[in-house]
PDB file of C-alpha atoms in Angstrom:
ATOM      1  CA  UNK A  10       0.000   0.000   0.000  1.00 58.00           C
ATOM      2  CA  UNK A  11       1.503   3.281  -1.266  1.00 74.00           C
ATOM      3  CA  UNK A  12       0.060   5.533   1.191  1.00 91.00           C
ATOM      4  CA  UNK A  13      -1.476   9.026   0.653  1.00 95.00           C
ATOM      5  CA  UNK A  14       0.507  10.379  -1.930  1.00 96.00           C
ATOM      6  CA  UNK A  15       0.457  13.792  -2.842  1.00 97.00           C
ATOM      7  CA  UNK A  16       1.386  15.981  -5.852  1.00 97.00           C
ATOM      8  CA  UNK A  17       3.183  18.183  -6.609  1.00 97.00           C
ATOM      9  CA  UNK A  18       5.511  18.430  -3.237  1.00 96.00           C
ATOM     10  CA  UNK A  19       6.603  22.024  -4.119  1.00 97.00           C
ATOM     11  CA  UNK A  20       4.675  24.344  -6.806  1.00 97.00           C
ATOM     12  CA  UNK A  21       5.663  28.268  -6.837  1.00 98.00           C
ATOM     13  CA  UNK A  22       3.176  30.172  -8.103  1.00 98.00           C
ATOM     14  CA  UNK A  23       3.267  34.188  -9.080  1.00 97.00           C
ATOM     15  CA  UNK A  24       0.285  36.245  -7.507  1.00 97.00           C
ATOM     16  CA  UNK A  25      -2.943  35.766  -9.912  1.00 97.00           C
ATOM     17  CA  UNK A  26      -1.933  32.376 -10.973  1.00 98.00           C
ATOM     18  CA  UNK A  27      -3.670  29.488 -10.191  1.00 98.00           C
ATOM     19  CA  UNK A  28      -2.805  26.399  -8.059  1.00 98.00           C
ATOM     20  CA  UNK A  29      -4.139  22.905  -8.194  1.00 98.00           C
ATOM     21  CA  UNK A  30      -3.018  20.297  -5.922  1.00 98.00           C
ATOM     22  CA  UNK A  31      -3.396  16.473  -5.937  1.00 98.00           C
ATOM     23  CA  UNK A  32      -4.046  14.047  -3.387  1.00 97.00           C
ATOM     24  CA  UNK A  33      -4.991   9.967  -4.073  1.00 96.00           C
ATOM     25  CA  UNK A  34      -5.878   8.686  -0.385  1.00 94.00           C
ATOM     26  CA  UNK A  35      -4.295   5.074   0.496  1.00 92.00           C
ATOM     27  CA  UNK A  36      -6.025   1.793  -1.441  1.00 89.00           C
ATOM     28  CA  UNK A  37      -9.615   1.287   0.227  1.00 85.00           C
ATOM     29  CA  UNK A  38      -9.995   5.198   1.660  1.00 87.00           C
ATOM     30  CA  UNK A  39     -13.114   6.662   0.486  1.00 86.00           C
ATOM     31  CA  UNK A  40     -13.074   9.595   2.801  1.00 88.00           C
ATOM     32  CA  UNK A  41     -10.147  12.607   2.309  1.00 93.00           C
ATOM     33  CA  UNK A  42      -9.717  15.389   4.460  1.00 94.00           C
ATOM     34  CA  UNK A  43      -7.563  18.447   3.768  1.00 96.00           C
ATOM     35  CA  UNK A  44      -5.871  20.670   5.896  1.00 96.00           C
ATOM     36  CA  UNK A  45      -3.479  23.575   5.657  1.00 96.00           C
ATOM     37  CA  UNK A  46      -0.789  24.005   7.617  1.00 93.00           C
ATOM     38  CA  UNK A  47       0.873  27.567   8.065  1.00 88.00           C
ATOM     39  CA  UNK A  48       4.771  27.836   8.954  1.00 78.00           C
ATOM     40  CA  UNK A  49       5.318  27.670  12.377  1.00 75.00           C
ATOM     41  CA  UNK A  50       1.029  27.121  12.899  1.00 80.00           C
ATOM     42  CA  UNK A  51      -0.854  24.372  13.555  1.00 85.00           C
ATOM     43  CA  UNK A  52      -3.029  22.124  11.156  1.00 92.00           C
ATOM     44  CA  UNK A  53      -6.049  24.320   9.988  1.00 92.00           C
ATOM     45  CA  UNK A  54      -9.225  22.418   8.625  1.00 91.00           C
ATOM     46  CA  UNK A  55     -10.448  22.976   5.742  1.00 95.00           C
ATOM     47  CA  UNK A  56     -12.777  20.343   3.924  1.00 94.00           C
ATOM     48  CA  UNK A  57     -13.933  16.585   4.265  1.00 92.00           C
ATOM     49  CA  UNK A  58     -14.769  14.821   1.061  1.00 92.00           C
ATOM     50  CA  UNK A  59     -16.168  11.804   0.172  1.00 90.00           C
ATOM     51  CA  UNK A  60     -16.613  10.305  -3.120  1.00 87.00           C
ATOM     52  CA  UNK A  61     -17.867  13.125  -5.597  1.00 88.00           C
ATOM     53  CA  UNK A  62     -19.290  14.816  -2.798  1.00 92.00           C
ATOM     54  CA  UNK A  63     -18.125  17.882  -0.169  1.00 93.00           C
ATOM     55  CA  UNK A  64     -19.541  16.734   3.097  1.00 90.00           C
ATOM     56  CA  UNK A  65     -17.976  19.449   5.384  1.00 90.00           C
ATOM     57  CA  UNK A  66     -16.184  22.656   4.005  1.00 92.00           C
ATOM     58  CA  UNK A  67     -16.446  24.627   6.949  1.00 90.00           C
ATOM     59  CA  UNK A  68     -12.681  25.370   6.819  1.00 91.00           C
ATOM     60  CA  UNK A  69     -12.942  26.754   3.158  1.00 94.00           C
ATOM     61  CA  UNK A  70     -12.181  30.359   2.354  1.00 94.00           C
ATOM     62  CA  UNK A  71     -15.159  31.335   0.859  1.00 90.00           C
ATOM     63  CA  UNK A  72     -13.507  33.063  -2.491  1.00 94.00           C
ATOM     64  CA  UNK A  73     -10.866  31.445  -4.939  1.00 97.00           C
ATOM     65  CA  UNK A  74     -10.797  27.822  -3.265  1.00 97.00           C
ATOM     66  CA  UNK A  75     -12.355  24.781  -4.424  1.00 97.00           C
ATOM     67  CA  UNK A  76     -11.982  21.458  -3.602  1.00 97.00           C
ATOM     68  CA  UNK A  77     -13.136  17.971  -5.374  1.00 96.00           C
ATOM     69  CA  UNK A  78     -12.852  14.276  -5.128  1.00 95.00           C
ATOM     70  CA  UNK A  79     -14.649  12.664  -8.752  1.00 92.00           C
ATOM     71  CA  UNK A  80     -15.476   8.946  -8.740  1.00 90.00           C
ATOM     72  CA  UNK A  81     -12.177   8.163 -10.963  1.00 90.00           C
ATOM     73  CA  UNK A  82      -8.987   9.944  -9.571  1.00 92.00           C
ATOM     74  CA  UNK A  83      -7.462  12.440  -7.354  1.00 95.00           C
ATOM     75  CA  UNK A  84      -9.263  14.610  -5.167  1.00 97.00           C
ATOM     76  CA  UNK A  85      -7.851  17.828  -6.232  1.00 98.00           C
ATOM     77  CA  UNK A  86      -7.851  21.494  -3.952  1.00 98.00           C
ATOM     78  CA  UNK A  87      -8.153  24.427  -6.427  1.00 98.00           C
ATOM     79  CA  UNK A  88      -6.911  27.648  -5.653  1.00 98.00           C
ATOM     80  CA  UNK A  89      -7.114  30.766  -7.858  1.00 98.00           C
ATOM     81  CA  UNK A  90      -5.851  34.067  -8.230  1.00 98.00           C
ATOM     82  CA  UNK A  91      -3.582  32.846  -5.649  1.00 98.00           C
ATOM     83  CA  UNK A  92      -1.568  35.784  -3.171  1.00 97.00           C
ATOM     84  CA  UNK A  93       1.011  35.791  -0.658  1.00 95.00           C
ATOM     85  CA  UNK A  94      -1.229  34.750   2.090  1.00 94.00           C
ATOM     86  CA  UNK A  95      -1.606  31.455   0.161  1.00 96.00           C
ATOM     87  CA  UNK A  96       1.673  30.527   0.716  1.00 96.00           C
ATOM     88  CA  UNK A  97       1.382  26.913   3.199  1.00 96.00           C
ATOM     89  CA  UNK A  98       1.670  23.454   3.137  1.00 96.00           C
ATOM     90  CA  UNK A  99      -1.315  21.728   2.018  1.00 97.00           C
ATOM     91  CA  UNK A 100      -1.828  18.045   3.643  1.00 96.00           C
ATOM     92  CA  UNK A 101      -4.095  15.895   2.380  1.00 96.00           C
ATOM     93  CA  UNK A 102      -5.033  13.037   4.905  1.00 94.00           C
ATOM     94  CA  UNK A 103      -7.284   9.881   4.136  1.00 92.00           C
ATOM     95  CA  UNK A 104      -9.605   7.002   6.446  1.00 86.00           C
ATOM     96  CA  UNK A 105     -11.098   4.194   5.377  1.00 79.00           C
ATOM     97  CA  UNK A 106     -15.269   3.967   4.581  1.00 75.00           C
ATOM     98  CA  UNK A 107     -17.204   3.462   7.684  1.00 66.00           C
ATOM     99  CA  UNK A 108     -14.884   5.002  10.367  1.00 56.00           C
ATOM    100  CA  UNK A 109     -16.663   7.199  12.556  1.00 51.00           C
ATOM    101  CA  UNK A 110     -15.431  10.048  15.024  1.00 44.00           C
ATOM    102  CA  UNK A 111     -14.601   7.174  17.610  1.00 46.00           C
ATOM    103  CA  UNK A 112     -12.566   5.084  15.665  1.00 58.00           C
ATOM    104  CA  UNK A 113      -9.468   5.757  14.634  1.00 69.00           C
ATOM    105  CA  UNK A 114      -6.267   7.410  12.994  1.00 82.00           C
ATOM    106  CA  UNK A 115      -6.102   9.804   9.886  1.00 88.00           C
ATOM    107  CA  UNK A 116      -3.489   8.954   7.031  1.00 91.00           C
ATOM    108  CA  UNK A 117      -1.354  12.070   5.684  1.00 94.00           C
ATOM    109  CA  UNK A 118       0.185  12.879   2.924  1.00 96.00           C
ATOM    110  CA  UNK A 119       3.592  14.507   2.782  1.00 94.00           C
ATOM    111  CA  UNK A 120       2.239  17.304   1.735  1.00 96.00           C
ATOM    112  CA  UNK A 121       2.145  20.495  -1.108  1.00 97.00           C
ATOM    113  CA  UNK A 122       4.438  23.357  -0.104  1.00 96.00           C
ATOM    114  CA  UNK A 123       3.014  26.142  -2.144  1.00 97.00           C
ATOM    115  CA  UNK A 124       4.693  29.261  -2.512  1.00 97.00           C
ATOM    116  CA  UNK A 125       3.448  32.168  -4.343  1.00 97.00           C
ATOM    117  CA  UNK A 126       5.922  34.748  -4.871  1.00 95.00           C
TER     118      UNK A 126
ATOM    119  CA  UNK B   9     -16.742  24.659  16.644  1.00 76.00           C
ATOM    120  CA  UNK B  10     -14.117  22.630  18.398  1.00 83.00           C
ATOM    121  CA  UNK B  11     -11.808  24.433  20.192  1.00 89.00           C
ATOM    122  CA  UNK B  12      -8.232  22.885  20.795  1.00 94.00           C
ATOM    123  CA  UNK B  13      -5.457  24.802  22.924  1.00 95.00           C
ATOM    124  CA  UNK B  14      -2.173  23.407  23.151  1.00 96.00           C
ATOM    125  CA  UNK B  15       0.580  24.713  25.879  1.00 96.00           C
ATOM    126  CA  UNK B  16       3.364  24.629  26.027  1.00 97.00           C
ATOM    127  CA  UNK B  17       4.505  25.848  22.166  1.00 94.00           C
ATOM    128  CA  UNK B  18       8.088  24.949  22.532  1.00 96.00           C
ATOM    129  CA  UNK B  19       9.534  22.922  25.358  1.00 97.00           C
ATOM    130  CA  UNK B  20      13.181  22.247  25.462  1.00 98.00           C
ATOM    131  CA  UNK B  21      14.162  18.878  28.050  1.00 97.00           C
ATOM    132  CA  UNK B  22      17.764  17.273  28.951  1.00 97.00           C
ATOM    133  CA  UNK B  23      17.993  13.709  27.276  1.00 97.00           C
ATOM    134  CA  UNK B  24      16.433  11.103  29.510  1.00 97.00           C
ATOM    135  CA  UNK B  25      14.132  13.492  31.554  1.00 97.00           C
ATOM    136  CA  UNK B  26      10.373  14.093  30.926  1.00 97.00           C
ATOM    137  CA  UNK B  27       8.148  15.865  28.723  1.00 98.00           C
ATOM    138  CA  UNK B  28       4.487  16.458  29.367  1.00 98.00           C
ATOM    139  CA  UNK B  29       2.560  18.391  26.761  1.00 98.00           C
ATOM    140  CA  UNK B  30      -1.292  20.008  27.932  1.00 98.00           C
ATOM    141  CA  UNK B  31      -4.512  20.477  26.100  1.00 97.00           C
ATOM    142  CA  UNK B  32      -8.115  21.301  26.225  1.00 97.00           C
ATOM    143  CA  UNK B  33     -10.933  21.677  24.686  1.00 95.00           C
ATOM    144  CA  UNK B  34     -14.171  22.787  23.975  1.00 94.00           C
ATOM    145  CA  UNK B  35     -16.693  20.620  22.521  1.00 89.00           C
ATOM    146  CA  UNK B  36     -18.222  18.198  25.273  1.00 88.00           C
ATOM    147  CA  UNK B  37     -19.419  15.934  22.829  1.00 86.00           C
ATOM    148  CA  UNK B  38     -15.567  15.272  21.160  1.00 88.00           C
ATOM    149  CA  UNK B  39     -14.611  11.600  22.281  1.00 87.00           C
ATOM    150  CA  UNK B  40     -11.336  10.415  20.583  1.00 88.00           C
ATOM    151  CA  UNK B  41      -8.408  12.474  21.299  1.00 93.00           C
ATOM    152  CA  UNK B  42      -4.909  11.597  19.018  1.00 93.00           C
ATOM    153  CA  UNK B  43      -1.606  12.824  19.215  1.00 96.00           C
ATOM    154  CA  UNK B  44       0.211  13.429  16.724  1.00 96.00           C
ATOM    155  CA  UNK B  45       3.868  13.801  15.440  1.00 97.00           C
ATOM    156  CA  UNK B  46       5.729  15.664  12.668  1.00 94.00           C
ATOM    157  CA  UNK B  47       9.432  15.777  12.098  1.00 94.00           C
ATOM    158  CA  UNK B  48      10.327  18.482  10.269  1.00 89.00           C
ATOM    159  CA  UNK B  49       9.752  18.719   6.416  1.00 87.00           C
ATOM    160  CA  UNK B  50       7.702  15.804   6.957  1.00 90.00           C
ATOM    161  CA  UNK B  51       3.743  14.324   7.238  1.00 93.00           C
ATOM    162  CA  UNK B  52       2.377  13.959  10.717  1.00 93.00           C
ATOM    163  CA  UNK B  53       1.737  10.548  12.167  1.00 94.00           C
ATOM    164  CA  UNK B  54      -0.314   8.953  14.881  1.00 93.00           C
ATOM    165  CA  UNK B  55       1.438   8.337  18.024  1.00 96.00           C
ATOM    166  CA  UNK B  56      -1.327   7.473  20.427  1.00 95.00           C
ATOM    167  CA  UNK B  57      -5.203   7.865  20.695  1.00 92.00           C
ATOM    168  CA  UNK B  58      -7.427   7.645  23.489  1.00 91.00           C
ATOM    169  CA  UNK B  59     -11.161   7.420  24.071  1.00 87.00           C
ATOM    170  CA  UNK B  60     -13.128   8.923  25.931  1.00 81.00           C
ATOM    171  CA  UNK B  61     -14.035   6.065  28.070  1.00 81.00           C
ATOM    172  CA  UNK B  62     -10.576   5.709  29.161  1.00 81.00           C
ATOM    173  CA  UNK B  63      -8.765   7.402  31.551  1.00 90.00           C
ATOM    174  CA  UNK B  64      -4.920   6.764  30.545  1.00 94.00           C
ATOM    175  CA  UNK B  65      -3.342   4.999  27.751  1.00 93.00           C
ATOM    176  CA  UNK B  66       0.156   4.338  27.906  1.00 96.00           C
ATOM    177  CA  UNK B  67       2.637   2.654  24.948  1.00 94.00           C
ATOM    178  CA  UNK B  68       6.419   2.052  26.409  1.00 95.00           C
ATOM    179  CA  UNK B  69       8.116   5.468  26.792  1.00 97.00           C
ATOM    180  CA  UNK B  70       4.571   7.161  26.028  1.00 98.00           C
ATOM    181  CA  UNK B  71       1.003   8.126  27.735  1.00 97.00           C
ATOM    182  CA  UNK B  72      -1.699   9.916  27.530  1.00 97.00           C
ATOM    183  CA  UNK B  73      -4.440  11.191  30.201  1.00 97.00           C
ATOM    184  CA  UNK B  74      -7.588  12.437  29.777  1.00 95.00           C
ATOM    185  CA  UNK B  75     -10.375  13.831  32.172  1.00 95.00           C
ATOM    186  CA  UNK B  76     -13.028  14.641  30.599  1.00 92.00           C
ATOM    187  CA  UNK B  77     -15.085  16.633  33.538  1.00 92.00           C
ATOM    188  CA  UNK B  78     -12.259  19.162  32.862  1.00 94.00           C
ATOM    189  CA  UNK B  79     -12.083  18.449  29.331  1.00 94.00           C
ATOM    190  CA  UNK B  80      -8.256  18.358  29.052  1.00 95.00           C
ATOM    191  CA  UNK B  81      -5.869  15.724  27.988  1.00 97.00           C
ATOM    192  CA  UNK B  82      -2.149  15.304  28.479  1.00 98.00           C
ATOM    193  CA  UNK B  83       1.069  13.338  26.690  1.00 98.00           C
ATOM    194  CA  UNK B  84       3.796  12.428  28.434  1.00 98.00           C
ATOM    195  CA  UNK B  85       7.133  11.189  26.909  1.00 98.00           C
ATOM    196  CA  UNK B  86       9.405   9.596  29.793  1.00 97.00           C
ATOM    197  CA  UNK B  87      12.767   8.886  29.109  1.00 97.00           C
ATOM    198  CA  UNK B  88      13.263  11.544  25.773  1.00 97.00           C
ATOM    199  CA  UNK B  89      15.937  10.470  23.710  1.00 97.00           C
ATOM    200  CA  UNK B  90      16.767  13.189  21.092  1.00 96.00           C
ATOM    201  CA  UNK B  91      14.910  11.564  18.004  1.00 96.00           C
ATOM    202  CA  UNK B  92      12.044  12.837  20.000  1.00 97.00           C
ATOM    203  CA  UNK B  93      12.511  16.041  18.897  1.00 97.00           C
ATOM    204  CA  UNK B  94       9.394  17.048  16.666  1.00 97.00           C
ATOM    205  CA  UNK B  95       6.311  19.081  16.919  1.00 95.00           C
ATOM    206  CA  UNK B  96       3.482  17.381  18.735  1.00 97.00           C
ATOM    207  CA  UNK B  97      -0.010  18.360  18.042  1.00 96.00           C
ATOM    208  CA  UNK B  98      -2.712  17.264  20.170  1.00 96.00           C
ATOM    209  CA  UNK B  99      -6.397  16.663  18.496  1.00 94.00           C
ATOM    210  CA  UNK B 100      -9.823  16.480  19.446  1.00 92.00           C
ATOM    211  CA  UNK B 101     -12.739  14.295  17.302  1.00 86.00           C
ATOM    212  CA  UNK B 102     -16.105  15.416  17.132  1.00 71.00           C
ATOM    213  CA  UNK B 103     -18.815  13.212  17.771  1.00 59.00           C
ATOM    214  CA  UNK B 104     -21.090  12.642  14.818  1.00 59.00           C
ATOM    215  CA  UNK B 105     -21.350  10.858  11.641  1.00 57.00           C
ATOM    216  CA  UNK B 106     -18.060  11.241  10.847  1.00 65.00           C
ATOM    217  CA  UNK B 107     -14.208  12.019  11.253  1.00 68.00           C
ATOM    218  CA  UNK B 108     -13.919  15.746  11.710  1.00 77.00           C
ATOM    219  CA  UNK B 109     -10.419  16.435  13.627  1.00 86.00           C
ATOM    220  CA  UNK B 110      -9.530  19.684  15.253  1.00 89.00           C
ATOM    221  CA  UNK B 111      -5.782  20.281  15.965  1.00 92.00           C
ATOM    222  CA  UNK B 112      -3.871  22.041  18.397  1.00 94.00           C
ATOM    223  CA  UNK B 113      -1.818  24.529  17.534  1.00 92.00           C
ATOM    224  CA  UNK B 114       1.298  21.749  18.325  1.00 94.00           C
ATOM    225  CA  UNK B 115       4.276  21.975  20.691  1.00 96.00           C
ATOM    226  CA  UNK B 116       7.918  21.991  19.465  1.00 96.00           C
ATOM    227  CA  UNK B 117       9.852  19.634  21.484  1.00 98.00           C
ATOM    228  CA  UNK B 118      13.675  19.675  21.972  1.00 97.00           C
ATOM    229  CA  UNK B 119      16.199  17.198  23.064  1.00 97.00           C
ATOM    230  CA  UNK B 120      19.091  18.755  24.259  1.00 96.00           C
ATOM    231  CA  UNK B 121      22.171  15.282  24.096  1.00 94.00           C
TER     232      UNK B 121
END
């Protein structure tokens, strides 16, 4: 089993552009989370996916993110018209189907250092 | 929301004394409470969990206390040996139909050889 595997580990983006990173969850995961993490912060929430649909993106900015999961491939977190304030490392983190608040671990990526210059 | 606070933020120990590493929070209807680890650059990863219808949880040099009339939870690392060194976040699960995990703000631990 691979593990959550993320992509790309470092993009650099210029102010304006867009970002779009990639997250596949481990073999069997149906549910992805991601979170950002700021440099020298903690891990922020920011949206729980299943399966083509966003169950909880209470952590979302409300402009220029987006976030997806289709029924073939990646879940991928959109950003546009990206600034300075952008600038984090994006974890994606996976659990299996069926796992409930009371039952166990979250699986994380390495990450997606983003830096927007 | 869940609320998670985290003290200390950094913590510098001697090799082969104790660490202990606080939190609370908010939400009295959170029951799973994970620790986590990150070395630097790197992803974090589960250290130890506990419910919230136990009291203490401990794995070798590692525990973890909770008490939830107070609603805080604790980790302690006995013994630190300087691969210890990492930030530690502490977590809190909400209660509902599924896995929604609020973080701590994380503690930077230091092993001074």
């Amino acid at each position: 089993n691979a593990g959550v595997m993320q992509n790309p580990r470092h993009l650099v983006r210029r102010r304006g552009q867009e970002a779009r990173l990639r997250c596949s969850p481990m073999k069997g995961h149906s549910h992805v989370y991601w979170y950002r993490q700021l440099p020298e912060e903690g891990l922020k929430f920011m949206v729980y996916l299943q399966k083509e649909n966003i169950i909880d993106e209470s952590g979302m900015p409300k402009e220029r993110f987006s976030a997806e999961f289709p029924k073939e491939g990646p879940s991928i977190l959109r950003i546009q018209q990206v600034v300075r304030g952008d600038s984090a490392a994006y974890f994606c983190a996976s659990s299996p189907p069926g796992q409930t608040a009371n039952t166990g671990e979250l699986f994380f990526g390495e990450g997606s250092r983003l830096t927007v210059l | 929301g869940e609320n998670v606070e985290q003290h200390p933020s950094t913590l510098s120990v001697q090799e082969g004394d104790s660490a202990v590493i606080k939190c609370t929070y908010s939400d009295s209807a959170s029951n799973y409470f994970p620790w986590y680890k990150q070395e630097l650059g790197k992803r974090p990863q589960l250290i130890i969990d506990i419910r919230s219808n136990v009291g203490e949880k401990k794995d070798q040099r590692i525990a973890v206390t909770l008490n939830k009339t107070a609603k805080h939870f604790s980790l302690h690392i006995t013994e630190t040996q300087p691969e210890d060194s990492a930030v530690y976040f502490c977590a809190a699960s909400w209660r509902g139909g599924y896995q929604k995990v609020t973080f701590g703000t994380g503690t930077k631990l230091q092993v001074i050889p």
